[in-house]
Amino acid sequence: DRRREALAAASPIQPVIKDVGEVYSRLLDHRPVIQGEIRYFVKEFEEKRGLRELRVLENLKNTIFETNEQVLPKCEQAMHDNLNEALKRLQAANDMIHRLQEREHEERKLQADKLVAREEKRIAHWEEFMKEQQNKQAEVDEEHRKAVERLKEQYSEMEKELAKYVSF
C-alpha cells in the first residue's frame, strides 16, 4: 500500500485519486454524519429527558417509601380487623349449624323412636287380633262341632222314630 501511495504521490494521477477519495468520503462514508447525529441525540437526551427521568424515578421512590411506611401498615391492620371479624362470624355460623344439626338429629331419633313404638304397637295389635281370630275360630269350630253333634243326635232320634214307624 505504501508503494502505491508513493507511486501515486509522484504521478500525475494524484489529483484524480484525491478527488475520488473526496467523492467517496462525501457520498459513501457516512460515519462522520452518523457520529454527529449521535452526539446531537445524546446531548438533547441528556438535557431534556435526563432531568425528567430523574424526577420520575424520585417520585417513584417517594411513592414506594410512602406505600411501605403508611399504606401497607393501614392495609395490614384493616385486613387483620376484617379477617378477625369474618372469623368470628364464621365461628358463630358454624356453632349455629352445629346446633341445628343436633336438633335435626334429635328430631330424627325421636321420629325413629316413634316409628319403632308404632311398629311394636301394630305388631302387638296384630298378635292380639290373631289370638282373637284363633279364639273366634275355636268358638266357631266348637259351635260347629256342637251343631254337628246336635244334628247327629237329631238325625239319630229321627231315625229311631222313623224306625218305629217303618216297623208298622
mmCIF file of C-alpha atoms in Angstrom:
data_model
loop_
_atom_site.group_PDB
_atom_site.id
_atom_site.type_symbol
_atom_site.label_atom_id
_atom_site.label_comp_id
_atom_site.label_asym_id
_atom_site.label_seq_id
_atom_site.Cartn_x
_atom_site.Cartn_y
_atom_site.Cartn_z
ATOM 1 C CA ASP A 1 0.000 0.000 0.000
ATOM 2 C CA ARG A 2 2.867 2.391 0.800
ATOM 3 C CA ARG A 3 4.462 1.739 -2.515
ATOM 4 C CA ARG A 4 1.278 2.560 -4.303
ATOM 5 C CA GLU A 5 0.854 5.727 -2.281
ATOM 6 C CA ALA A 6 4.432 6.693 -3.035
ATOM 7 C CA LEU A 7 3.874 5.998 -6.722
ATOM 8 C CA ALA A 8 0.570 7.803 -6.691
ATOM 9 C CA ALA A 9 2.104 10.807 -4.927
ATOM 10 C CA ALA A 10 4.669 11.128 -7.586
ATOM 11 C CA SER A 11 2.395 10.542 -10.520
ATOM 12 C CA PRO A 12 0.123 12.936 -12.341
ATOM 13 C CA ILE A 13 -2.834 10.783 -11.343
ATOM 14 C CA GLN A 14 -2.530 12.075 -7.802
ATOM 15 C CA PRO A 15 -5.142 14.830 -8.141
ATOM 16 C CA VAL A 16 -7.604 12.328 -9.638
ATOM 17 C CA ILE A 17 -7.091 9.954 -6.693
ATOM 18 C CA LYS A 18 -7.520 12.817 -4.299
ATOM 19 C CA ASP A 19 -10.802 13.802 -5.998
ATOM 20 C CA VAL A 20 -12.038 10.187 -5.981
ATOM 21 C CA GLY A 21 -11.214 9.971 -2.251
ATOM 22 C CA GLU A 22 -13.195 13.136 -1.569
ATOM 23 C CA VAL A 23 -16.154 11.896 -3.641
ATOM 24 C CA TYR A 24 -16.023 8.572 -1.779
ATOM 25 C CA SER A 25 -15.927 10.214 1.616
ATOM 26 C CA ARG A 26 -18.821 12.558 0.725
ATOM 27 C CA LEU A 27 -21.044 10.007 -0.974
ATOM 28 C CA LEU A 28 -20.284 6.680 0.630
ATOM 29 C CA ASP A 29 -18.659 7.280 4.014
ATOM 30 C CA HIS A 30 -21.479 8.158 6.455
ATOM 31 C CA ARG A 31 -19.512 7.730 9.679
ATOM 32 C CA PRO A 32 -18.862 11.437 10.325
ATOM 33 C CA VAL A 33 -22.544 12.296 9.730
ATOM 34 C CA ILE A 34 -23.771 9.452 11.938
ATOM 35 C CA GLN A 35 -21.330 10.350 14.691
ATOM 36 C CA GLY A 36 -22.563 13.944 14.594
ATOM 37 C CA GLU A 37 -26.177 12.832 14.795
ATOM 38 C CA ILE A 38 -25.356 10.531 17.715
ATOM 39 C CA ARG A 39 -23.606 13.364 19.586
ATOM 40 C CA TYR A 40 -26.596 15.647 18.957
ATOM 41 C CA PHE A 41 -29.115 12.998 20.123
ATOM 42 C CA VAL A 42 -27.146 12.227 23.324
ATOM 43 C CA LYS A 43 -26.838 15.936 24.076
ATOM 44 C CA GLU A 44 -30.592 16.502 23.569
ATOM 45 C CA PHE A 45 -31.490 13.394 25.586
ATOM 46 C CA GLU A 46 -29.279 14.344 28.497
ATOM 47 C CA GLU A 47 -30.522 17.915 28.594
ATOM 48 C CA LYS A 48 -34.226 17.351 28.020
ATOM 49 C CA ARG A 49 -35.007 13.799 29.167
ATOM 50 C CA GLY A 50 -32.353 13.320 31.802
ATOM 51 C CA LEU A 51 -33.895 15.584 34.400
ATOM 52 C CA ARG A 52 -37.415 14.366 33.642
ATOM 53 C CA GLU A 53 -36.394 10.734 34.107
ATOM 54 C CA LEU A 54 -34.615 11.654 37.321
ATOM 55 C CA ARG A 55 -37.775 13.360 38.595
ATOM 56 C CA VAL A 56 -39.914 10.348 37.630
ATOM 57 C CA LEU A 57 -37.549 7.980 39.435
ATOM 58 C CA GLU A 58 -37.515 10.247 42.513
ATOM 59 C CA ASN A 59 -41.329 10.340 42.529
ATOM 60 C CA LEU A 60 -41.444 6.546 42.246
ATOM 61 C CA LYS A 61 -39.021 6.234 45.135
ATOM 62 C CA ASN A 62 -41.156 8.565 47.273
ATOM 63 C CA THR A 63 -44.336 6.721 46.356
ATOM 64 C CA ILE A 64 -42.806 3.364 47.230
ATOM 65 C CA PHE A 65 -41.467 4.709 50.522
ATOM 66 C CA GLU A 66 -44.855 6.214 51.414
ATOM 67 C CA THR A 67 -46.595 2.961 50.479
ATOM 68 C CA ASN A 68 -44.237 0.884 52.597
ATOM 69 C CA GLU A 69 -44.394 3.215 55.602
ATOM 70 C CA GLN A 70 -48.047 4.296 55.656
ATOM 71 C CA VAL A 71 -50.375 2.492 53.275
ATOM 72 C CA LEU A 72 -49.113 -1.038 53.834
ATOM 73 C CA PRO A 73 -49.486 -0.944 57.659
ATOM 74 C CA LYS A 74 -53.013 0.529 57.294
ATOM 75 C CA CYS A 75 -53.928 -2.201 54.826
ATOM 76 C CA GLU A 76 -52.478 -4.879 57.092
ATOM 77 C CA GLN A 77 -54.425 -3.539 60.086
ATOM 78 C CA ALA A 78 -57.667 -3.281 58.101
ATOM 79 C CA MET A 79 -57.148 -6.784 56.748
ATOM 80 C CA HIS A 80 -56.388 -8.124 60.224
ATOM 81 C CA ASP A 81 -59.501 -6.463 61.692
ATOM 82 C CA ASN A 82 -61.739 -7.637 58.863
ATOM 83 C CA LEU A 83 -60.345 -11.164 58.960
ATOM 84 C CA ASN A 84 -60.910 -11.347 62.724
ATOM 85 C CA GLU A 85 -64.490 -10.157 62.245
ATOM 86 C CA ALA A 86 -65.019 -12.656 59.429
ATOM 87 C CA LEU A 87 -63.533 -15.439 61.561
ATOM 88 C CA LYS A 88 -65.889 -14.579 64.439
ATOM 89 C CA ARG A 89 -68.877 -14.611 62.092
ATOM 90 C CA LEU A 90 -67.799 -17.915 60.595
ATOM 91 C CA GLN A 91 -67.415 -19.429 64.057
ATOM 92 C CA ALA A 92 -70.868 -18.162 65.053
ATOM 93 C CA ALA A 93 -72.356 -19.576 61.856
ATOM 94 C CA ASN A 94 -70.555 -22.872 62.444
ATOM 95 C CA ASP A 95 -71.948 -23.043 66.002
ATOM 96 C CA MET A 96 -75.466 -22.325 64.750
ATOM 97 C CA ILE A 97 -75.193 -25.005 62.091
ATOM 98 C CA HIS A 98 -73.878 -27.459 64.671
ATOM 99 C CA ARG A 99 -76.868 -26.735 66.944
ATOM 100 C CA LEU A 100 -79.261 -27.119 64.023
ATOM 101 C CA GLN A 101 -77.668 -30.441 63.118
ATOM 102 C CA GLU A 102 -78.013 -31.623 66.717
ATOM 103 C CA ARG A 103 -81.702 -30.627 66.773
ATOM 104 C CA GLU A 104 -82.284 -32.342 63.460
ATOM 105 C CA HIS A 105 -80.504 -35.449 64.720
ATOM 106 C CA GLU A 106 -82.636 -35.435 67.890
ATOM 107 C CA GLU A 107 -85.807 -34.992 65.838
ATOM 108 C CA ARG A 108 -84.823 -37.852 63.551
ATOM 109 C CA LYS A 109 -84.071 -40.021 66.564
ATOM 110 C CA LEU A 110 -87.415 -39.075 68.116
ATOM 111 C CA GLN A 111 -89.206 -39.846 64.849
ATOM 112 C CA ALA A 112 -87.375 -43.165 64.616
ATOM 113 C CA ASP A 113 -88.315 -43.995 68.211
ATOM 114 C CA LYS A 114 -91.953 -43.103 67.494
ATOM 115 C CA LEU A 115 -91.858 -45.235 64.372
ATOM 116 C CA VAL A 116 -90.420 -48.176 66.297
ATOM 117 C CA ALA A 117 -93.039 -47.714 69.037
ATOM 118 C CA ARG A 118 -95.849 -47.605 66.452
ATOM 119 C CA GLU A 119 -94.449 -50.684 64.766
ATOM 120 C CA GLU A 120 -94.298 -52.527 68.090
ATOM 121 C CA LYS A 121 -97.835 -51.387 68.897
ATOM 122 C CA ARG A 122 -99.024 -52.521 65.467
ATOM 123 C CA ILE A 123 -97.329 -55.891 65.949
ATOM 124 C CA ALA A 124 -98.936 -56.229 69.408
ATOM 125 C CA HIS A 125 -102.365 -55.349 67.955
ATOM 126 C CA TRP A 126 -101.815 -57.819 65.143
ATOM 127 C CA GLU A 127 -100.874 -60.569 67.568
ATOM 128 C CA GLU A 128 -103.911 -59.739 69.705
ATOM 129 C CA PHE A 129 -106.085 -59.724 66.580
ATOM 130 C CA MET A 130 -104.666 -63.096 65.529
ATOM 131 C CA LYS A 131 -105.341 -64.518 69.041
ATOM 132 C CA GLU A 132 -108.905 -63.196 68.855
ATOM 133 C CA GLN A 133 -109.293 -64.765 65.440
ATOM 134 C CA GLN A 134 -107.961 -68.068 66.751
ATOM 135 C CA ASN A 135 -110.297 -67.847 69.750
ATOM 136 C CA LYS A 136 -113.237 -66.988 67.489
ATOM 137 C CA GLN A 137 -112.196 -69.783 65.149
ATOM 138 C CA ALA A 138 -112.055 -72.134 68.119
ATOM 139 C CA GLU A 139 -115.514 -70.916 69.255
ATOM 140 C CA VAL A 140 -116.896 -71.275 65.749
ATOM 141 C CA ASP A 141 -115.295 -74.731 65.473
ATOM 142 C CA GLU A 142 -116.779 -75.650 68.863
ATOM 143 C CA GLU A 143 -120.203 -74.349 67.859
ATOM 144 C CA HIS A 144 -119.883 -76.205 64.583
ATOM 145 C CA ARG A 145 -118.905 -79.373 66.408
ATOM 146 C CA LYS A 146 -121.827 -78.935 68.823
ATOM 147 C CA ALA A 147 -124.174 -78.217 65.939
ATOM 148 C CA VAL A 148 -122.918 -81.304 64.155
ATOM 149 C CA GLU A 149 -123.424 -83.282 67.384
ATOM 150 C CA ARG A 150 -126.944 -81.933 67.796
ATOM 151 C CA LEU A 151 -127.724 -82.675 64.197
ATOM 152 C CA LYS A 152 -126.325 -86.179 64.600
ATOM 153 C CA GLU A 153 -128.432 -86.658 67.700
ATOM 154 C CA GLN A 154 -131.432 -85.150 65.976
ATOM 155 C CA TYR A 155 -130.971 -87.346 62.945
ATOM 156 C CA SER A 156 -130.330 -90.379 65.073
ATOM 157 C CA GLU A 157 -133.535 -89.637 67.035
ATOM 158 C CA MET A 158 -135.357 -89.084 63.772
ATOM 159 C CA GLU A 159 -134.041 -92.379 62.521
ATOM 160 C CA LYS A 160 -135.180 -94.037 65.720
ATOM 161 C CA GLU A 161 -138.616 -92.512 65.366
ATOM 162 C CA LEU A 162 -138.675 -93.334 61.717
ATOM 163 C CA ALA A 163 -137.615 -96.830 62.586
ATOM 164 C CA LYS A 164 -140.642 -97.094 64.881
ATOM 165 C CA TYR A 165 -142.962 -96.098 62.059
ATOM 166 C CA VAL A 166 -141.291 -98.340 59.466
ATOM 167 C CA SER A 167 -141.913 -101.422 61.515
ATOM 168 C CA PHE A 168 -145.644 -100.919 61.266
#
